[in-house]
């Protein structure tokens, strides 16, 4: 008997489950197919998109991230350059192959150097493009791939995320609808990172310290147009 | 085999009470988590209703556990995962060793995983020549001290900042002796730099899993540091160790449970990083692991399904029950003698390693009911502890443990008064304990206590009132049973 058979046999015995119980299987299949939504918090349910955006921003700020507002996509490079200057950070970015980011008018900021690819341990600043953002807790949803490699989210000390306002949703469940629409039903990219601010720890004497292993700083550029 | 010291609970507890360093570390820490949880709960009016939702999701999943696991496996394999089934801890260790060998691993990094503690993985791999590095800061502190975690979400909660500084000076000898390590941030920074090198050099990264999702075949980790993500994204091979009870049906289901997890654990609205991993890196991906293995451990859990202990399998390991437990707050996690401390440990440990081996744990309770009141999965922890006690009684194991339970309770019964006097649990109180212990032994009031606790609710009487009555001997007639 394989290890798998041993475990499944014990579970079936424990549940007194019959081998060919079609009803149980049907229950499981329909539960997964239905994607039943449990009640979502009133802080987002039935609220307007503007309210979601405002709530997202206030949560993110409360979680020690910086929010920058861009009226149009064209403003993003200048905002990023300004943020780096203000924080005395190098004007060198690592970016994935994301088409939206590639099409930003980077030429307006000639001092900004850009390298395309995954993050290397020596990289100090990365820029990625969020797949969605959840208002209820101020949480970015990042999907991995060549467009936005997962290492960009964790290796550099400063992580800049560009978020289009249209991608802000109320509850987590709406973010999953976006992911399903993009990758297909029951299909996920290698990694989905839900990120709610810069890295932190409370492991030394119970005191909160930012920048435990991941980014010390997070900046979210929210693009309206 | 895992070192089990649960039988020494009584002695461990005494040592813990007399350890001034530990008492200093415990002062305020679990208490801080309690206040933060309360604040987070109050900010989400739906919190209490969500506990019912969470309980129901887990109950439904457990009732169809075989089918959801099979569905999760099907989707995981379709995404390129290697799924391994481990009936016992020894099986899991063998499987992981083999994966490490096949990966030609030298350095193995680890994200925080209670299952890996349960199977005593570190020592096993180290004995076979692998360098194993814990990367969660708390776990790292515990590892360099050759200790075990004393809390399931804050492994180093028993350590003071000064102890950490001393350890860093002792171990990180390549750094200047006169460096300044006064602020927690400086200590964190030092550990960050050292562990960065390990992340980059690692061949295999091992993480736990907070959940598995049947819908998508994914595994989930929840962290604040991002260490689990560096562990699983930089090494060529990512190994997940999870137990059979971690599966949930859909992304919607896990979303509801995640609304409870961080709030119950740390009082955050959401943890900084919640990561969903599905298979290895895709063809076009420039990063991520080339191989993704998931080891699913049973280790006695399936045997609980047919028993009243099934409810403990709803646990999402948030730690709220220990933060709120007066016994845990007084003695810390190590006294419990095995991987899981606090009320969850007092129920889970005897369930997994046997009531006989864990004889004193179900008695490590004042039956104050706080743990059940805060458990996000509404697990009736006191009831389950009582069930273990009954088994213990049937095994003829009782007198020693029970007598100790009595004494423990008696001792804690005195604490509300200490609180009222404004005296924090301190050395002075510890001194008083010695005397109190003898006095309480002569006052066998547990019978009366149990009697009250068995009522649906202690109608209209507070703990303090009960205490006053006990003192006045009002309940004496009903107490004779206690020693029989
Ligand atoms: S028993 Fe409940 S409170 Fe305790 S760790 Fe598990 S889920 Fe959290």
XYZ file of C-alpha atoms and ligand atoms in Angstrom:
717
model
C 0.000 0.000 0.000
C 1.390 3.431 -0.882
C 1.729 6.223 1.638
C -1.041 7.991 -0.177
C -3.364 4.991 0.156
C -2.576 4.735 3.861
C -3.542 8.361 4.510
C -6.620 8.366 2.316
C -7.719 5.050 3.833
C -7.420 6.447 7.344
C -9.305 9.597 6.450
C -12.110 7.609 4.820
C -12.316 5.371 7.880
C -12.334 8.365 10.196
C -15.142 9.963 8.221
C -16.964 6.658 7.764
C -17.071 7.629 4.102
C -18.267 5.136 1.560
C -16.013 4.496 -1.390
C -18.419 5.365 -4.164
C -20.452 8.017 -2.459
C -21.423 10.193 -5.403
C -23.215 12.749 -3.215
C -20.077 13.722 -1.352
C -18.136 14.191 -4.581
C -20.999 16.225 -6.041
C -20.989 18.457 -2.965
C -17.280 19.122 -3.372
C -17.516 19.733 -7.112
C -20.380 22.178 -6.793
C -18.727 24.026 -3.921
C -15.612 24.623 -6.004
C -17.604 25.512 -9.107
C -19.948 27.887 -7.281
C -17.149 29.890 -5.598
C -19.671 30.823 -2.981
C -19.057 34.244 -1.514
C -19.359 34.652 2.236
C -20.519 38.029 3.593
C -18.025 40.803 2.877
C -17.349 43.616 5.353
C -19.620 46.657 5.261
C -16.567 48.896 5.023
C -16.383 47.885 1.332
C -19.638 46.119 0.425
C -21.886 48.380 -1.646
C -19.450 51.310 -1.489
C -18.513 53.387 -4.502
C -15.255 52.972 -6.370
C -14.099 56.375 -5.129
C -14.665 55.246 -1.568
C -12.664 52.090 -2.261
C -9.769 54.119 -3.604
C -9.812 56.446 -0.604
C -9.958 53.513 1.808
C -7.124 51.726 0.043
C -4.929 54.799 0.292
C -5.642 55.449 3.938
C -4.920 51.829 4.858
C -1.692 51.806 2.884
C -0.518 55.014 4.529
C -1.382 53.543 7.917
C 0.751 50.535 7.017
C 3.789 52.792 6.487
C 3.706 52.963 2.698
C 3.951 56.242 0.773
C 1.130 57.084 -1.631
C 1.784 59.286 -4.660
C -1.084 60.410 -6.892
C -0.540 60.610 -10.642
C -3.209 62.410 -12.677
C -2.132 60.524 -15.810
C 0.301 57.749 -16.681
C 2.557 60.368 -18.214
C 3.267 61.791 -14.751
C 4.616 58.544 -13.310
C 8.319 58.800 -14.271
C 8.623 62.302 -12.797
C 6.894 61.240 -9.580
C 9.237 58.270 -9.218
C 12.302 60.404 -9.908
C 11.119 62.934 -7.321
C 10.495 60.244 -4.718
C 13.980 58.813 -5.189
C 15.588 62.249 -4.940
C 13.634 63.120 -1.838
C 14.727 59.928 -0.100
C 18.319 60.120 -1.313
C 17.945 56.914 -3.259
C 19.863 55.983 -6.409
C 18.124 56.764 -9.705
C 18.527 53.182 -10.903
C 15.453 51.003 -11.350
C 14.911 47.341 -12.041
C 11.703 46.683 -13.980
C 10.128 43.605 -15.571
C 8.801 43.349 -19.107
C 5.429 44.812 -18.182
C 4.036 46.601 -21.247
C 2.210 49.296 -19.269
C 5.407 50.225 -17.449
C 7.492 50.021 -20.642
C 5.155 52.477 -22.343
C 5.470 55.174 -19.696
C 7.303 58.288 -21.010
C 10.590 57.523 -19.256
C 12.432 59.849 -21.638
C 11.071 62.785 -19.647
C 13.400 61.741 -16.819
C 16.753 61.199 -18.472
C 18.507 60.751 -15.121
C 16.541 57.561 -14.384
C 18.419 54.422 -15.386
C 16.334 51.352 -16.046
C 17.415 47.720 -16.179
C 14.961 45.098 -17.359
C 14.710 41.687 -15.707
C 14.476 39.973 -12.338
C 15.978 41.598 -9.262
C 19.582 40.893 -8.304
C 20.776 41.072 -4.695
C 22.606 44.312 -5.458
C 19.537 46.115 -6.827
C 18.294 48.925 -4.629
C 15.043 50.038 -6.256
C 12.434 48.059 -8.173
C 9.254 49.098 -9.949
C 6.342 46.755 -10.563
C 2.792 46.979 -11.804
C -0.013 45.766 -9.532
C -2.665 43.367 -10.840
C -5.180 44.648 -8.319
C -5.438 46.405 -4.973
C -7.864 45.530 -2.195
C -9.423 48.440 -0.342
C -10.641 46.550 2.710
C -7.164 46.196 4.192
C -4.900 48.204 1.873
C -3.435 45.206 0.094
C -1.727 45.042 -3.301
C -2.154 41.934 -5.437
C 0.950 41.153 -7.501
C 1.065 38.356 -10.069
C 4.472 36.892 -10.940
C 5.791 36.342 -14.455
C 8.240 37.910 -16.896
C 6.193 41.128 -16.693
C 6.662 41.473 -12.960
C 9.193 38.964 -11.612
C 8.585 37.925 -8.014
C 12.088 38.919 -6.852
C 11.257 42.586 -7.557
C 8.831 42.419 -4.633
C 11.402 41.236 -2.088
C 15.080 41.807 -2.887
C 15.457 45.607 -3.282
C 15.270 47.870 -0.240
C 12.794 50.128 -2.001
C 9.778 48.781 -3.851
C 7.748 51.125 -6.020
C 4.403 49.826 -7.225
C 2.407 51.453 -9.990
C -1.314 50.934 -9.509
C -3.999 51.960 -11.962
C -7.065 53.310 -10.188
C -9.326 51.018 -12.238
C -7.654 48.021 -10.573
C -8.728 49.002 -7.061
C -11.479 46.726 -5.727
C -13.357 46.552 -2.438
C -13.037 43.024 -0.965
C -10.490 40.265 -1.646
C -13.131 38.333 -3.551
C -13.229 40.972 -6.290
C -9.479 40.713 -6.703
C -9.891 36.973 -7.324
C -12.399 37.763 -10.066
C -9.719 39.867 -11.763
C -7.123 37.114 -11.391
C -9.526 34.546 -12.833
C -10.380 36.827 -15.733
C -6.697 37.209 -16.532
C -5.293 33.711 -15.964
C -8.388 31.563 -16.443
C -10.675 29.735 -14.067
C -8.865 27.614 -11.450
C -5.506 28.758 -12.800
C -2.868 30.763 -11.002
C 0.517 32.185 -11.948
C 3.458 30.689 -10.021
C 3.139 33.333 -7.319
C 0.494 35.756 -6.184
C 1.814 38.144 -3.545
C -0.662 40.069 -1.473
C 1.378 42.914 -0.011
C 0.242 45.341 2.682
C 3.195 47.687 3.114
C 6.932 47.303 3.675
C 8.479 44.301 5.429
C 8.441 44.348 9.238
C 9.157 42.304 12.351
C 8.272 42.377 16.022
C 10.606 39.558 16.952
C 13.102 41.588 18.967
C 11.661 42.572 22.303
C 8.215 42.900 20.709
C 9.132 46.227 19.083
C 8.066 46.936 15.526
C 10.984 47.363 13.116
C 10.585 47.990 9.385
C 12.676 46.231 6.769
C 13.147 42.798 8.283
C 14.014 40.867 5.118
C 11.989 42.449 2.351
C 11.765 46.121 1.330
C 12.262 48.782 3.982
C 10.274 51.276 1.934
C 7.225 50.941 -0.224
C 5.814 53.620 -2.476
C 2.543 53.178 -4.353
C 1.921 55.450 -7.329
C -1.822 55.564 -7.923
C -2.567 56.500 -11.527
C -5.904 58.054 -12.316
C -5.914 58.319 -16.093
C 12.199 11.125 17.148
C 10.962 14.443 18.410
C 12.083 15.158 21.896
C 9.039 15.172 24.091
C 9.274 16.724 27.516
C 5.586 17.043 28.229
C 5.781 14.708 31.218
C 7.991 17.227 32.948
C 5.409 19.969 32.651
C 5.130 20.389 36.389
C 8.853 20.786 36.922
C 9.182 22.920 33.783
C 6.471 25.250 35.015
C 8.201 25.757 38.347
C 11.480 26.573 36.652
C 9.710 29.010 34.341
C 8.044 30.805 37.229
C 11.418 31.261 38.871
C 13.199 32.527 35.765
C 13.453 36.323 36.053
C 14.646 36.767 32.417
C 11.662 34.832 31.142
C 9.280 36.708 33.383
C 10.671 39.981 32.108
C 10.277 38.871 28.476
C 6.729 37.705 29.086
C 5.713 40.869 30.896
C 3.461 42.732 28.534
C 4.236 40.804 25.362
C 1.365 38.353 25.020
C -0.647 41.081 26.741
C 0.266 43.515 23.950
C -1.001 41.018 21.390
C -4.232 40.742 23.369
C -4.825 44.498 23.232
C -3.989 44.636 19.539
C -6.380 41.790 18.763
C -9.179 43.504 20.652
C -8.586 46.729 18.734
C -8.578 44.910 15.382
C -11.754 43.029 16.265
C -13.495 46.244 17.252
C -12.602 47.801 13.915
C -14.386 45.007 12.032
C -18.013 44.777 13.173
C -18.428 41.515 11.235
C -15.656 39.796 13.204
C -17.854 37.671 15.466
C -20.056 36.556 12.545
C -16.953 35.677 10.589
C -15.955 33.254 13.335
C -19.087 31.253 12.531
C -18.228 31.413 8.850
C -14.699 30.212 9.569
C -15.893 27.367 11.741
C -18.384 26.249 9.104
C -15.823 26.345 6.290
C -13.467 24.168 8.310
C -16.188 21.761 9.401
C -17.393 21.367 5.835
C -13.856 20.774 4.571
C -13.053 18.238 7.289
C -16.241 16.327 6.492
C -15.002 15.997 2.888
C -11.300 15.950 3.666
C -10.364 13.036 1.395
C -12.102 14.624 -1.583
C -10.705 18.117 -1.097
C -7.193 16.761 -0.657
C -7.555 14.722 -3.836
C -8.860 17.758 -5.702
C -6.052 19.942 -4.378
C -3.516 17.294 -5.428
C -4.983 17.039 -8.934
C -4.692 20.790 -9.477
C -1.251 21.032 -7.866
C 0.141 18.232 -10.044
C -1.415 19.821 -13.135
C 0.548 22.984 -12.298
C 3.764 20.969 -12.052
C 3.974 20.241 -8.306
C 5.456 17.054 -6.870
C 3.114 15.884 -4.134
C 4.381 13.509 -1.414
C 2.279 11.833 1.247
C 3.772 11.219 4.698
C 1.759 9.123 7.163
C 4.317 9.746 9.933
C 6.972 12.268 10.933
C 9.668 9.753 9.955
C 8.184 9.436 6.474
C 8.190 13.208 6.065
C 11.823 13.490 7.172
C 12.875 10.755 4.729
C 11.058 12.396 1.845
C 12.588 15.804 2.544
C 16.075 14.367 2.961
C 15.737 12.673 -0.409
C 14.603 15.900 -2.074
C 17.586 17.724 -0.565
C 19.983 15.014 -1.779
C 18.561 15.010 -5.280
C 18.963 18.793 -5.353
C 22.621 18.368 -4.300
C 21.859 20.784 -1.527
C 24.416 22.222 0.847
C 22.461 25.105 2.320
C 18.795 24.730 3.168
C 16.908 27.890 4.179
C 13.657 27.663 6.066
C 10.639 29.860 6.501
C 8.724 29.479 9.746
C 6.920 26.141 9.876
C 5.375 24.512 12.924
C 5.040 21.242 11.005
C 8.798 21.195 10.481
C 9.144 21.623 14.263
C 6.684 18.805 14.780
C 8.766 16.443 12.650
C 12.035 17.765 14.180
C 13.400 18.427 10.732
C 16.350 20.698 11.486
C 18.317 18.293 13.648
C 17.607 15.462 11.256
C 18.921 17.332 8.224
C 21.884 18.756 10.121
C 22.916 15.281 11.243
C 23.000 14.342 7.569
C 25.357 17.123 6.618
C 23.036 19.882 5.440
C 23.417 23.432 6.736
C 19.917 24.410 7.847
C 19.210 28.112 8.356
C 16.039 29.443 9.931
C 15.228 32.780 8.317
C 12.264 34.091 10.300
C 13.998 36.407 12.718
C 12.405 34.833 15.780
C 13.194 31.331 14.545
C 16.775 32.392 13.807
C 17.188 33.644 17.381
C 15.833 30.391 18.713
C 18.049 28.348 16.388
C 21.309 30.112 17.308
C 20.486 29.522 20.982
C 19.759 25.854 20.255
C 16.289 26.299 21.708
C 12.816 25.631 20.374
C 10.082 28.199 19.653
C 8.049 29.191 22.696
C 5.115 30.619 20.764
C 3.614 29.543 17.454
C 3.680 32.982 15.849
C 6.303 34.753 17.967
C 8.915 32.008 18.433
C 11.341 34.165 20.445
C 8.768 35.835 22.668
C 10.643 34.446 25.687
C 13.795 36.432 24.875
C 14.681 39.967 25.898
C 16.475 42.390 23.613
C 19.548 42.168 25.853
C 19.718 38.408 25.379
C 19.591 38.861 21.624
C 22.409 41.384 21.741
C 24.546 39.026 23.803
C 23.914 36.170 21.371
C 24.783 38.287 18.347
C 28.042 39.410 19.958
C 28.871 35.813 20.857
C 28.098 34.384 17.397
C 28.696 37.063 14.796
C 32.389 37.298 15.633
C 33.371 38.497 12.149
C 31.799 41.879 12.949
C 33.562 44.667 14.903
C 33.438 44.049 18.634
C 32.610 47.674 19.399
C 29.617 47.950 17.057
C 26.525 49.599 18.493
C 23.583 47.251 19.090
C 21.282 49.345 21.236
C 18.192 49.704 19.092
C 16.070 46.753 17.947
C 16.536 48.149 14.412
C 20.308 47.655 14.687
C 19.856 44.036 15.707
C 17.358 43.454 12.917
C 19.757 45.012 10.447
C 22.609 42.755 11.493
C 20.453 39.650 11.124
C 19.124 40.909 7.788
C 22.621 41.177 6.338
C 23.700 37.757 7.560
C 20.558 36.019 6.400
C 20.602 37.768 3.007
C 23.751 35.845 2.145
C 22.057 32.601 3.108
C 18.971 33.299 1.006
C 21.150 33.910 -2.028
C 23.345 30.845 -1.433
C 20.547 28.401 -0.581
C 19.876 25.370 -2.763
C 16.605 24.322 -1.149
C 14.037 26.560 0.546
C 11.555 24.967 2.922
C 8.374 26.699 4.035
C 5.215 25.649 5.800
C 1.727 26.299 4.513
C -1.032 28.157 6.300
C -3.528 26.768 3.796
C -3.858 24.655 0.669
C -6.530 25.609 -1.856
C -8.402 22.797 -3.579
C -9.736 25.098 -6.297
C -6.301 26.041 -7.623
C -3.811 23.545 -6.145
C -1.997 26.378 -4.357
C -0.215 26.589 -1.001
C -0.250 29.773 1.074
C 2.174 31.325 3.505
C 1.479 34.360 5.670
C 4.392 36.420 7.031
C 5.391 39.939 7.963
C 9.110 39.774 7.282
C 9.125 38.454 3.732
C 11.595 35.757 4.749
C 9.353 32.963 3.518
C 9.178 34.638 0.127
C 12.938 34.989 -0.211
C 13.249 31.372 0.966
C 10.908 30.062 -1.692
C 11.814 32.400 -4.547
C 15.611 32.295 -4.546
C 16.392 28.598 -4.005
C 16.163 26.252 -7.007
C 13.910 23.901 -5.089
C 10.949 24.928 -2.950
C 9.661 22.354 -0.468
C 6.388 22.929 1.365
C 5.545 20.920 4.470
C 1.879 20.941 5.349
C -0.510 18.762 7.303
C -3.674 17.162 5.941
C -5.942 19.617 7.756
C -4.715 22.704 5.872
C -6.912 22.381 2.816
C -9.819 24.774 2.115
C -12.127 24.625 -0.903
C -11.879 27.981 -2.700
C -10.212 31.388 -2.826
C -13.469 32.800 -1.414
C -13.251 30.429 1.560
C -9.651 31.267 2.291
C -10.414 34.991 2.026
C -12.949 34.730 4.829
C -10.520 32.814 7.016
C -7.708 35.262 6.256
C -9.953 38.042 7.580
C -9.712 36.299 10.932
C -6.115 35.121 10.934
C -4.000 38.275 11.163
C -6.495 40.040 13.402
C -6.485 37.127 15.836
C -2.732 36.605 15.663
C -1.093 40.033 15.784
C -4.019 42.428 15.660
C -3.049 43.510 12.153
C -5.846 43.988 9.655
C -3.860 41.787 7.297
C -0.338 40.439 7.491
C 2.231 42.206 5.328
C 2.704 39.254 2.991
C 0.172 36.613 2.022
C 1.661 34.499 -0.736
C -0.046 31.962 -2.983
C 2.299 29.478 -4.662
C 1.153 27.213 -7.459
C 3.633 24.866 -9.100
C 7.235 25.787 -9.997
C 8.293 28.760 -12.128
C 6.649 28.890 -15.541
C 8.570 28.571 -18.810
C 8.950 32.287 -19.410
C 9.542 33.199 -15.747
C 12.961 34.726 -15.000
C 12.825 33.744 -11.317
C 11.101 31.479 -8.834
C 11.985 27.854 -7.996
C 12.559 25.295 -10.732
C 11.008 22.534 -8.635
C 8.101 22.694 -6.201
C 7.459 19.834 -3.785
C 4.650 19.586 -1.275
C 4.894 17.075 1.562
C 1.554 16.341 3.214
C 1.836 15.017 6.752
C -0.779 13.050 8.660
C 1.035 12.132 11.892
C -2.072 11.051 13.778
C -4.495 13.712 12.556
C -6.660 11.336 10.507
C -7.288 9.343 13.665
C -8.972 12.349 15.268
C -11.645 12.547 12.573
C -13.824 9.870 14.121
C -13.480 11.335 17.614
C -14.693 14.393 19.447
C -11.194 15.780 18.969
C -11.997 16.416 15.295
C -12.757 20.030 16.186
C -9.113 20.745 16.973
C -8.366 20.218 13.272
C -10.144 23.518 12.587
C -7.189 25.331 14.182
C -5.488 27.953 11.989
C -2.522 28.379 14.389
C -3.146 32.037 15.164
C -1.864 31.876 18.727
C -4.744 33.895 20.212
C -5.558 31.140 22.712
C -2.068 31.254 24.214
C -1.921 35.047 24.253
C -5.096 35.063 26.317
C -4.164 32.151 28.576
C -3.193 33.000 32.175
C -1.135 29.802 32.425
C 0.807 30.548 29.225
C 1.335 34.148 30.318
C 2.877 32.981 33.557
C 5.105 30.159 32.366
C 5.744 30.778 28.650
C 5.803 28.125 25.962
C 8.757 25.919 26.785
C 7.209 24.424 29.904
C 4.656 22.670 27.714
C 7.466 20.436 26.566
C 6.547 19.956 22.931
C 5.959 21.936 19.770
C 2.554 23.425 20.515
C 2.181 25.435 23.735
C -0.832 27.034 25.368
C -4.419 25.789 25.101
C -3.957 24.549 21.533
C -0.996 22.492 22.762
C -2.912 21.224 25.782
C -5.440 19.759 23.349
C -3.369 18.935 20.276
C -0.304 17.433 21.954
C -2.165 14.664 23.833
C -4.189 14.094 20.645
C -1.082 13.517 18.566
C 1.380 11.911 20.972
C -1.107 10.325 23.371
C -2.623 11.339 26.665
C -0.214 9.126 28.531
C 2.868 10.840 27.156
C 1.370 14.286 27.643
C -0.216 13.546 30.963
C -0.092 16.936 32.642
C -0.989 19.144 29.724
C -4.781 18.916 29.801
C -4.499 20.148 33.371
C -2.503 23.197 32.374
C -5.588 25.291 32.462
C -7.602 27.412 34.819
C -10.694 26.632 32.712
C -11.319 30.352 32.569
C -12.740 29.890 29.065
C -10.876 32.812 27.479
C -9.248 30.613 24.842
C -12.560 29.402 23.490
C -13.985 32.912 23.624
C -11.236 34.268 21.358
C -10.553 31.273 19.103
C -11.371 32.443 15.567
C -12.442 28.901 14.684
C -14.629 28.594 17.787
C -12.851 25.476 18.989
C -14.218 24.459 22.403
C -10.742 24.136 23.896
C -11.795 23.728 27.568
C -14.246 20.982 26.625
C -11.565 19.137 24.671
C -9.117 19.468 27.571
C -11.755 18.004 29.844
C -12.198 15.083 27.463
C -8.477 14.418 27.634
C -8.729 14.501 31.416
C -11.408 11.866 31.319
C -9.218 9.656 29.184
C -6.408 10.293 31.592
C -8.660 9.249 34.436
C -9.559 6.047 32.596
C -5.884 5.341 32.137
C -5.404 5.616 35.878
C -3.052 8.459 35.232
C -4.935 10.987 37.238
C -3.869 11.533 40.801
C -0.490 13.065 40.119
C -1.601 15.202 37.215
C -4.851 16.129 38.807
C -3.237 17.114 42.030
C -0.908 19.295 40.072
C -3.758 20.747 38.055
C -5.429 21.622 41.286
C -2.379 23.303 42.594
C -1.841 25.176 39.377
C -5.374 26.406 39.397
C -5.255 27.309 43.015
C -2.166 29.272 42.359
C -3.709 31.184 39.499
C -6.880 31.752 41.402
C -4.829 34.050 43.506
C -3.719 36.135 40.596
C -6.835 38.233 40.048
C -6.280 39.548 43.521
C -2.714 40.304 42.681
C -3.947 42.148 39.626
C -6.361 44.118 41.747
C -3.592 45.097 44.046
C -1.834 46.393 40.993
C 1.020 44.014 41.471
C 2.276 42.679 38.179
C 3.392 39.151 38.196
C 6.746 39.658 39.812
C 9.417 38.098 41.876
C 7.623 39.149 45.014
C 4.549 37.234 43.949
C 6.643 34.237 43.125
C 7.926 34.271 46.663
C 4.403 34.239 47.973
C 3.621 31.273 45.796
C 5.612 28.822 47.848
C 3.520 29.510 50.870
C 0.281 29.663 48.979
C 0.836 26.294 47.443
C 0.807 24.490 50.758
C -2.240 26.312 51.935
C -4.203 25.493 48.833
C -3.338 21.856 48.967
C -5.358 21.655 52.144
C -8.290 23.293 50.447
C -9.463 20.912 47.801
C -11.914 23.163 46.030
C -11.583 21.853 42.532
C -14.727 19.829 42.955
C -16.649 22.996 43.513
C -14.930 24.642 40.592
C -15.665 21.819 38.194
C -19.212 21.833 39.383
C -19.594 25.467 38.486
C -17.819 25.133 35.191
C -20.088 22.339 34.119
C -23.052 24.676 34.334
C -23.767 26.400 31.022
C -22.659 29.659 32.568
C -21.534 30.640 36.034
C -24.754 32.579 36.531
C -24.209 36.035 37.843
C -21.107 35.241 39.776
C -17.734 36.557 38.867
C -14.496 34.721 39.273
C -13.713 36.984 42.210
C -17.018 36.253 43.902
C -16.449 32.566 43.474
C -13.039 32.993 44.878
C -14.356 34.860 47.913
C -16.864 32.104 48.513
C -14.234 29.470 48.219
C -12.157 31.354 50.740
C -15.094 31.475 53.096
C -15.526 27.749 52.664
C -19.046 28.039 51.307
C -18.538 25.249 48.859
C -16.825 22.848 51.127
C -19.472 20.162 51.241
C -19.137 19.564 47.537
C -15.399 19.382 47.563
C -14.757 16.010 49.020
C -14.958 14.432 45.581
C -11.857 16.108 44.369
C -9.410 13.735 45.909
C -11.290 10.541 45.330
S -6.951 26.868 18.849
Fe -8.009 28.645 18.016
S -7.059 30.377 19.090
Fe -5.692 28.617 19.404
S -4.185 28.765 17.745
Fe -5.847 27.436 17.012
S -7.245 28.809 15.911
Fe -5.925 30.113 17.163
